[in-house]
Tab-separated table of C-alpha atoms in Angstrom:
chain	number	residue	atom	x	y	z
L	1	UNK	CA	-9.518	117.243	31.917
L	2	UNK	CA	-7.640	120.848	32.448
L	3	UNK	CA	-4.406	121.907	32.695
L	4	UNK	CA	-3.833	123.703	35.533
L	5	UNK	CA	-1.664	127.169	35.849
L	6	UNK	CA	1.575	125.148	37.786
L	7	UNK	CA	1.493	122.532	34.869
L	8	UNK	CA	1.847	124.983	32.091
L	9	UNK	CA	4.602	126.387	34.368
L	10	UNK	CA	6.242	123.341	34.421
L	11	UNK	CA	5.336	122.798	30.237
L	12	UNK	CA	7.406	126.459	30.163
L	13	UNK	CA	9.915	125.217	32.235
L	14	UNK	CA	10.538	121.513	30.394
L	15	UNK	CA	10.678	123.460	26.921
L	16	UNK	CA	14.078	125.494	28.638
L	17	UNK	CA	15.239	122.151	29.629
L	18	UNK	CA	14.857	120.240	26.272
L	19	UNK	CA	17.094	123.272	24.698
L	20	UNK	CA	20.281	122.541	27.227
L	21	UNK	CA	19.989	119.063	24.756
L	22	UNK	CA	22.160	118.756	21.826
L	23	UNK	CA	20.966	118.280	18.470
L	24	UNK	CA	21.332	115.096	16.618
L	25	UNK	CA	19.108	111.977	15.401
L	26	UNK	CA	16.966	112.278	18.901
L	27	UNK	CA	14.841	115.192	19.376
L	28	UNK	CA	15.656	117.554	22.357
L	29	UNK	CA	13.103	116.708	24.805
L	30	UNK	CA	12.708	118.341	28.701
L	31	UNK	CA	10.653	116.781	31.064
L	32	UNK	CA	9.191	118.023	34.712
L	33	UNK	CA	7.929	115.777	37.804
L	34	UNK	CA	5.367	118.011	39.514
L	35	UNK	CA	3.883	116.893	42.875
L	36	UNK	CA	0.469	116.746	43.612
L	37	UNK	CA	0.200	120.159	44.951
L	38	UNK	CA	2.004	121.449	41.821
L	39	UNK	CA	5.476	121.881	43.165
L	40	UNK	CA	8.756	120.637	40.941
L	41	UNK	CA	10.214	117.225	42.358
L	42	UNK	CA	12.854	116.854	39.980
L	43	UNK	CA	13.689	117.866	36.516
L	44	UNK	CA	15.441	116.449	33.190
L	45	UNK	CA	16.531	116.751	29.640
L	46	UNK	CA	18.341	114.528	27.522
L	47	UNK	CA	21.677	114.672	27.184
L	48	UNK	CA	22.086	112.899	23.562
L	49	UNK	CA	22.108	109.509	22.257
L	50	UNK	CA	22.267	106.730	24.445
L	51	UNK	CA	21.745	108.244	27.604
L	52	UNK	CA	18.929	108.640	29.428
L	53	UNK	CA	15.564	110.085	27.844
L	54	UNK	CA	14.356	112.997	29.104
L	55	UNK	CA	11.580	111.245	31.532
L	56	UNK	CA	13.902	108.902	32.914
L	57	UNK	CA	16.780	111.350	33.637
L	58	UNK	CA	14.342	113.389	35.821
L	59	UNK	CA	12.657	110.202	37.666
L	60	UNK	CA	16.751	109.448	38.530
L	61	UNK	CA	16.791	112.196	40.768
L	62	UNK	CA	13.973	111.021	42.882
L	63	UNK	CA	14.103	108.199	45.970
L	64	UNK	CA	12.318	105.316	46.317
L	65	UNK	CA	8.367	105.817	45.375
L	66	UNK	CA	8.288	109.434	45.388
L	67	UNK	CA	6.667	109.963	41.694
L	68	UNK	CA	4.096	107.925	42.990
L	69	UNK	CA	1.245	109.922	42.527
L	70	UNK	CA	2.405	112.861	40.645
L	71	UNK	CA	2.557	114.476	36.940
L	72	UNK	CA	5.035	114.257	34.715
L	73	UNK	CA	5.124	117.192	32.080
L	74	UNK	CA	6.839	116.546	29.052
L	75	UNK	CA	7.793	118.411	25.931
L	76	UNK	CA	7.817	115.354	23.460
L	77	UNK	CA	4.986	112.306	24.430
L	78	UNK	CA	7.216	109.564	25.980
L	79	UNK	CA	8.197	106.835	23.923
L	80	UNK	CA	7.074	103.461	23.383
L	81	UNK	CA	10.142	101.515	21.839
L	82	UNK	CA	12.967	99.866	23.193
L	83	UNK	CA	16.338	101.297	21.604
L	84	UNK	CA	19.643	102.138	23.653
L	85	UNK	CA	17.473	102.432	26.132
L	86	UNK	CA	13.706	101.204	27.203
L	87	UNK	CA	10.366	102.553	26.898
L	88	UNK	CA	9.704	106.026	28.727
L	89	UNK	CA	6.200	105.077	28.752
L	90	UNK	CA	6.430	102.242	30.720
L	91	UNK	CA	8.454	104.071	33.343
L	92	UNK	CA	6.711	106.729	33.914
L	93	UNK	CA	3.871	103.312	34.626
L	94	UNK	CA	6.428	101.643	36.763
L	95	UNK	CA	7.531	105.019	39.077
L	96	UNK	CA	3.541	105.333	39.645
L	97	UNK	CA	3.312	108.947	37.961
L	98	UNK	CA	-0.586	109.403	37.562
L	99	UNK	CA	-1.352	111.660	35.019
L	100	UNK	CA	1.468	112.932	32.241
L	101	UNK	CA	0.971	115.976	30.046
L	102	UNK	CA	2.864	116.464	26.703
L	103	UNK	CA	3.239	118.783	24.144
L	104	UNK	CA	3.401	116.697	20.649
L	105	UNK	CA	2.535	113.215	19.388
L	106	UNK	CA	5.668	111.546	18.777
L	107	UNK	CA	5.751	110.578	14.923
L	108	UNK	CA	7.787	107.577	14.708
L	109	UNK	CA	6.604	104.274	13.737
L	110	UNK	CA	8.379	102.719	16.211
L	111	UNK	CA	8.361	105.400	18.990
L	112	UNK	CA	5.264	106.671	19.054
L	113	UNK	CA	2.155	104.881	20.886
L	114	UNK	CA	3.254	105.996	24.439
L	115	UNK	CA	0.046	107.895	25.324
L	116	UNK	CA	-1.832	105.090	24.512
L	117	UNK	CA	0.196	102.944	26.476
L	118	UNK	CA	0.093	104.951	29.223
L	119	UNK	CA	-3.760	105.199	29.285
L	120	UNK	CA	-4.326	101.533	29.148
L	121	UNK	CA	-2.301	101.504	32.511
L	122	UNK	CA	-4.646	104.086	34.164
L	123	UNK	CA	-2.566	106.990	34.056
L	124	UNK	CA	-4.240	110.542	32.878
L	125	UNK	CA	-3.169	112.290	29.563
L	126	UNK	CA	-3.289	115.668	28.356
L	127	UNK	CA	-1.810	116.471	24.999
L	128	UNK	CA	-0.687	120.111	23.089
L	129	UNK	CA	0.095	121.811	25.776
L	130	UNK	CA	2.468	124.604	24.258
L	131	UNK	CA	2.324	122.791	21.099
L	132	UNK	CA	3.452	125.584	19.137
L	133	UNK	CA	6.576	126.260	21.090
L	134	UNK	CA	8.030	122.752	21.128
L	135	UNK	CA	7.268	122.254	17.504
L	136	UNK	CA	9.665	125.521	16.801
L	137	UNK	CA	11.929	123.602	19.136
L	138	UNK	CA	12.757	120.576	17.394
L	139	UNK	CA	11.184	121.857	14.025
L	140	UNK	CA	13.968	120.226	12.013
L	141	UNK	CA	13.946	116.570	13.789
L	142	UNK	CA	9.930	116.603	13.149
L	143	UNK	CA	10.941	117.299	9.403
L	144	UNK	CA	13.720	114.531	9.379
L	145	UNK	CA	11.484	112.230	10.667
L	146	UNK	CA	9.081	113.081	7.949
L	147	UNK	CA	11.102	112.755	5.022
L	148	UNK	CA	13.896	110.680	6.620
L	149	UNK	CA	16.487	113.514	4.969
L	150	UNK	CA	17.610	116.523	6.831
L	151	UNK	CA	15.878	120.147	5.688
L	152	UNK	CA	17.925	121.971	3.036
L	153	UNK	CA	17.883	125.508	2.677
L	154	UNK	CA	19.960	126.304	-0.808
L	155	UNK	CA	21.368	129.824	-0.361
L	156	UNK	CA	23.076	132.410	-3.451
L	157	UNK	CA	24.145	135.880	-3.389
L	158	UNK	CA	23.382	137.939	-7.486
L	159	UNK	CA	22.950	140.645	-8.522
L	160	UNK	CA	19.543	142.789	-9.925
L	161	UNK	CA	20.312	141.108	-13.091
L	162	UNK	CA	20.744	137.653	-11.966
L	163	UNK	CA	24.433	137.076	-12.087
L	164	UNK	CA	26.534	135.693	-9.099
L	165	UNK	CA	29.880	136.915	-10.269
L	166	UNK	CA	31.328	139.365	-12.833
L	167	UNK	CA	32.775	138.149	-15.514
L	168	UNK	CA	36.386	137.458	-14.908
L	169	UNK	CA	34.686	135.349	-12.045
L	170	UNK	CA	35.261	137.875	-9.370
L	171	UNK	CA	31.946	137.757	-6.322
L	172	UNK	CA	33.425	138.763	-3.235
L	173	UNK	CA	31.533	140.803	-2.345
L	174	UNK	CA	28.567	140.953	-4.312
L	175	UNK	CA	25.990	142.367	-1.136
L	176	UNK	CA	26.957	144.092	1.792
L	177	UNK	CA	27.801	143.469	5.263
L	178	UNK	CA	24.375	143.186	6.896
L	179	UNK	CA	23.141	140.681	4.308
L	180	UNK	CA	26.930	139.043	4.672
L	181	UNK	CA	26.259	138.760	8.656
L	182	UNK	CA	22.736	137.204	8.129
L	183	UNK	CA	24.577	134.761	6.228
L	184	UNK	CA	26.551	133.789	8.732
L	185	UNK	CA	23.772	133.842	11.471
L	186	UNK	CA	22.065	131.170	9.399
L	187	UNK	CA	24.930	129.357	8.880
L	188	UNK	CA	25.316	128.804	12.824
L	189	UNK	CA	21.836	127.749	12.877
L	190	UNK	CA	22.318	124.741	10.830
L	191	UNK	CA	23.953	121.303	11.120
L	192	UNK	CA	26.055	121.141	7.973
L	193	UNK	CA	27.401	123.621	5.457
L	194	UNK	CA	27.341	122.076	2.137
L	195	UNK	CA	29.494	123.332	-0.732
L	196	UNK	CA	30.916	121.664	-4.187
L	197	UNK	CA	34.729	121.255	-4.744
L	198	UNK	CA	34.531	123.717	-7.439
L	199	UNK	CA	34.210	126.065	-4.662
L	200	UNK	CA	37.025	125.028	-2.213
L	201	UNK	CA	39.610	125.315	-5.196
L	202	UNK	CA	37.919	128.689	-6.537
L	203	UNK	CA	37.399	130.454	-3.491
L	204	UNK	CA	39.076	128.410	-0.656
L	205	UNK	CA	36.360	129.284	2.026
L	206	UNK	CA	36.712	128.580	5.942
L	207	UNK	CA	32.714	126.949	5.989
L	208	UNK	CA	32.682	128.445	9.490
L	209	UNK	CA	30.232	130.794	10.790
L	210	UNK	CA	31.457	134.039	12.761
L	211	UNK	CA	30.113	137.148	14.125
L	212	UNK	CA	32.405	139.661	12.818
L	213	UNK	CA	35.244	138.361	13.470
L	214	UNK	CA	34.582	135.616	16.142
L	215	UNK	CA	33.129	132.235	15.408
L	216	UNK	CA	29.626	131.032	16.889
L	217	UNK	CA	29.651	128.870	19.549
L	218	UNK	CA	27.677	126.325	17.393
L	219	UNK	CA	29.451	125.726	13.755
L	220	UNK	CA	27.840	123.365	11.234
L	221	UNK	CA	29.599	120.596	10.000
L	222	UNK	CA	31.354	121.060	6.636
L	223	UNK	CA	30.295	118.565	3.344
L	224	UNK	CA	32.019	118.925	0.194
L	225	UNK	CA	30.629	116.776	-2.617
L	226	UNK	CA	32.809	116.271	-5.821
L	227	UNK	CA	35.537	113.947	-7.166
L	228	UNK	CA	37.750	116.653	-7.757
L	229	UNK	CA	41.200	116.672	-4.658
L	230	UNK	CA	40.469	119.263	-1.832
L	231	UNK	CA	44.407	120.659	-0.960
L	232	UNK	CA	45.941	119.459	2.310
L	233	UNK	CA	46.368	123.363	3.002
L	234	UNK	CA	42.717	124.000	2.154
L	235	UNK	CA	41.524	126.735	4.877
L	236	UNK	CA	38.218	124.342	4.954
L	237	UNK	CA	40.526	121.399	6.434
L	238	UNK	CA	41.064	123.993	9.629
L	239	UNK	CA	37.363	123.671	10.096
L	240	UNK	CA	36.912	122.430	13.637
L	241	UNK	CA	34.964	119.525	12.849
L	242	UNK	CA	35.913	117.252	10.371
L	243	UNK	CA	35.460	117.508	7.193
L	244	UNK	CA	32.713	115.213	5.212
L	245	UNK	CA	33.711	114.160	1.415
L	246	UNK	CA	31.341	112.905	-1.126
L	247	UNK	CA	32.955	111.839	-3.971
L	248	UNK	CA	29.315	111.400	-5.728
L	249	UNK	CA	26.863	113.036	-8.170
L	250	UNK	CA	23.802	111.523	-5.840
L	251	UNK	CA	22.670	113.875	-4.179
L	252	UNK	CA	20.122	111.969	-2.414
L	253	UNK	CA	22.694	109.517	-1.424
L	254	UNK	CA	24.499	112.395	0.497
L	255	UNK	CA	21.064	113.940	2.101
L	256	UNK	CA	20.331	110.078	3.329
L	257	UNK	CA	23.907	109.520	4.572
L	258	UNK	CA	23.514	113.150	6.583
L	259	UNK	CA	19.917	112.019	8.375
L	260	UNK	CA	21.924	108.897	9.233
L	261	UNK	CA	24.439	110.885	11.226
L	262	UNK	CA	21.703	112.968	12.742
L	263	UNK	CA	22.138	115.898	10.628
L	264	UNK	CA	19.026	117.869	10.766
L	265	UNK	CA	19.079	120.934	8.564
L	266	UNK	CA	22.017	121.697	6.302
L	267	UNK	CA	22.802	124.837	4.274
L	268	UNK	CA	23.620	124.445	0.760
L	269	UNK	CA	26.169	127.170	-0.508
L	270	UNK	CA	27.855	125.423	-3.135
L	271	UNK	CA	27.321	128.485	-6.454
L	272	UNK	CA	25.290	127.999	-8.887
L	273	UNK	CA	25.846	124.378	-10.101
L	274	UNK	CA	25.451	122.479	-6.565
L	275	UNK	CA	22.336	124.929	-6.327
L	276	UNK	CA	21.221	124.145	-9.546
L	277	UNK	CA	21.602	120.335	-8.919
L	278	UNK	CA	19.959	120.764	-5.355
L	279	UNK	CA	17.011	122.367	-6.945
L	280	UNK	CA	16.706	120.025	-9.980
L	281	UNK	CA	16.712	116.828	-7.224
L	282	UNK	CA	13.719	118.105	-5.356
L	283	UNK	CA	15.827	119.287	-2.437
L	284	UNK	CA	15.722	122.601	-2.125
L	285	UNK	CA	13.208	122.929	0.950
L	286	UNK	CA	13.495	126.832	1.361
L	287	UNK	CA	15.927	129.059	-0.802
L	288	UNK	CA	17.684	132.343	0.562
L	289	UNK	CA	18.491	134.594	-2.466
L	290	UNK	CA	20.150	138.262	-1.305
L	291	UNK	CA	19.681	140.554	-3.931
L	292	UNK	CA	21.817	142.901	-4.458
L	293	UNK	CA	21.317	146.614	-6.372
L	294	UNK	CA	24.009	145.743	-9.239
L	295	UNK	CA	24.288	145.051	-12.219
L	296	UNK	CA	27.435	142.525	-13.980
L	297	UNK	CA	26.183	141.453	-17.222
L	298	UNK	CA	27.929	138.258	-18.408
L	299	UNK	CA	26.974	134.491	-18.290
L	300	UNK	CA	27.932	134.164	-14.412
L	301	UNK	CA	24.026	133.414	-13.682
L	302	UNK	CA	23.101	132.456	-10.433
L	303	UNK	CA	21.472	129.207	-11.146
L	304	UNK	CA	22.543	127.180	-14.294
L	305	UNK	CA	19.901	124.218	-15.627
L	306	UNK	CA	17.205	123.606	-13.333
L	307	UNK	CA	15.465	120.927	-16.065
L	308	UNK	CA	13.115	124.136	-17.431
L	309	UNK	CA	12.761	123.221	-21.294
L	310	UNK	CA	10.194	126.101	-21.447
L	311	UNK	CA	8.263	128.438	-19.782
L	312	UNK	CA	5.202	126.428	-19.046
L	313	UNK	CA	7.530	124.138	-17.164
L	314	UNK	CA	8.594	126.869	-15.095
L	315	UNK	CA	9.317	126.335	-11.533
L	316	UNK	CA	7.031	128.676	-9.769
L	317	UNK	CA	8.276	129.733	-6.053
L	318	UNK	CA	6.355	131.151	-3.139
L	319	UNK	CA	8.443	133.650	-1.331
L	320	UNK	CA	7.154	134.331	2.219
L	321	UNK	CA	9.192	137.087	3.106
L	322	UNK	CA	11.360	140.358	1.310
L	323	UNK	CA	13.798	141.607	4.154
L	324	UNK	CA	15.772	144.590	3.604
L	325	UNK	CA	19.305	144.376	4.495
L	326	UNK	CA	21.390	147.492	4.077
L	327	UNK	CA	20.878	148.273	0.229
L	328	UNK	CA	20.533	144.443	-0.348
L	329	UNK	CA	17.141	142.260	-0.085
L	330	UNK	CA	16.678	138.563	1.421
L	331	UNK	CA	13.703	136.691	-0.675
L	332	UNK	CA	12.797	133.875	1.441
L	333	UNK	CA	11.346	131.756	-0.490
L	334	UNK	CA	10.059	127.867	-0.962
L	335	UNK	CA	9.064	125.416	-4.644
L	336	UNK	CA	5.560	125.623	-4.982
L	337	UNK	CA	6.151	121.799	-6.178
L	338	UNK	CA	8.794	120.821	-3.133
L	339	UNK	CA	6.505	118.504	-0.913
L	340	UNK	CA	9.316	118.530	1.507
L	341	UNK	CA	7.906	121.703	2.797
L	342	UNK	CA	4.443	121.237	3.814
């Protein structure tokens, strides 16, 4: 079995769709109803949890038996569970489609099965078309579902020498403005912005992402974690969504509390003792460091203890990528020893 040129149209098409969808414990997911002679009946994404899957929404828009006979194109393969709402497999079997092409396996437990289902029915399947595409798509719900925690990047701005602030505790600003506005591009780009309260009282930051000096349509939800009070007047509390405390050491309590909210990826900017403690859990899943071409001196390292008694024990890192920002360089980088990342 092929796929034909209007099918990977349609595959092309379905991936646009499944980005309209909002990000959250469901993957984003667009789906296409192609006639027999290739042409688009009807289209659909989903719209978030609890309404209609991507499949169904599309077969909505369609009268009586009129995806009898025709291919459904879909981004994720359609699911074989009954949740909030039933199996997409079984109606894509019920509305008569005859032959469904999808991009990725679904890797749930639960979910996953619907190609098979769908075969045993009679219809025709095609899998990983565009594979590659979808999987950049909803890269961090396929790593959620993995580890059942969102992804963590754990981000810190030093200098040459290793030190995040001078010694009076000064580190505004440490790097420029190019590596500050790739900060803040990544920042948008994540669910949740995680700091420690010994950064709300020190520096009082907003934990909102902006482009100069206008915020990103998409802001990621703030987390503080610490027992110590955040002020009423904090500029964090004028975030504009609510605020998520975490009056724990347990990290891994927090990360598992996040997936259950549908957090996905979350960006750790704590300083150096919530990246330390990140790190020394085994939950540091890629780590930003922007060097910059200074030097401080001092005891204000970037990272504190990481659990490295000595240097055999050292944590080795693979960094995939130096990018030059202004005068300042971006290592991005991942623990050789993280499993989280492979």
């Amino acid at each position: 079995m092929t796929v034909h040129e209007a099918e990977r149209r349609a595959m092309s098409r379905a991936l646009e769709l499944a980005a309209r969808g909002p990000r959250g414990a469901n993957p984003q997911v667009g789906a296409v109803i192609l006639s027999p002679s290739g042409e688009i009946l009807a289209e659909g994404w989903h719209h978030g949890a609890g309404t209609a899957h991507a499949e169904v929404d599309a077969l909505s828009k369609l009268p009586g038996d009129a995806a009898r006979g025709a291919t459904a194109v879909v981004t994720l393969e359609p699911c074989n569970h009954t949740g909030r709402t039933g199996p997409c497999a079984l109606a894509l079997i019920d509305a008569g489609i005859a032959r469904v092409i999808y991009a990725l396996d679904d890797p749930g437990d639960v979910s996953g099965g619907g190609a098979e289902r769908l075969r045993a029915a009679g219809v025709e399947v095609e899998a990983g078309e565009q594979a590659d595409g979808v999987r950049s798509l909803i890269s961090d719900w396929l790593f959620a579902q993995r580890l059942g925690r969102p992804q963590i990047t754990v981000k810190w701005a030093q200098s040459l020498d290793g030190r995040a602030a001078a010694a009076d505790g000064t580190s505004q600003w440490i790097t420029g403005p190019s590596a500050r506005a790739d900060v803040h591009r990544r920042r948008a780009a994540a669910d949740a912005i995680i700091v420690g309260t010994g950064t709300v009282l020190a520096d009082d930051p907003a934990l909102t992402a902006r482009d100069g000096d206008s915020p990103y349509d998409h802001q990621p939800i703030p987390v503080v974690i610490g027992s110590r009070e955040t002020p009423a007047d904090a500029a964090v509390r004028r975030h504009p969504h609510d605020v998520l405390f975490y009056e724990t050491r347990d990290l891994h309590a927090v990360v598992a509390d996040l997936h259950e909210r549908g957090i996905q990826s979350a960006f750790v900017e704590g300083g150096p003792t919530l990246a330390s403690a990140f790190i020394s859990a085994g939950l540091a899943d890629r780590i930003l460091a922007y060097v910059a071409p200074v030097l401080l001196g001092g005891d204000r390292l970037a990272l504190t203890d990481i659990g490295v008694p000595t240097i055999s024990a050292a944590r080795r890192i693979v960094v995939d990528e130096w990018v030059p920002l202004g005068t300042d360089m971006l290592a991005i980088a991942r623990l050789e020893d993280n499993e989280g990342v492979r």
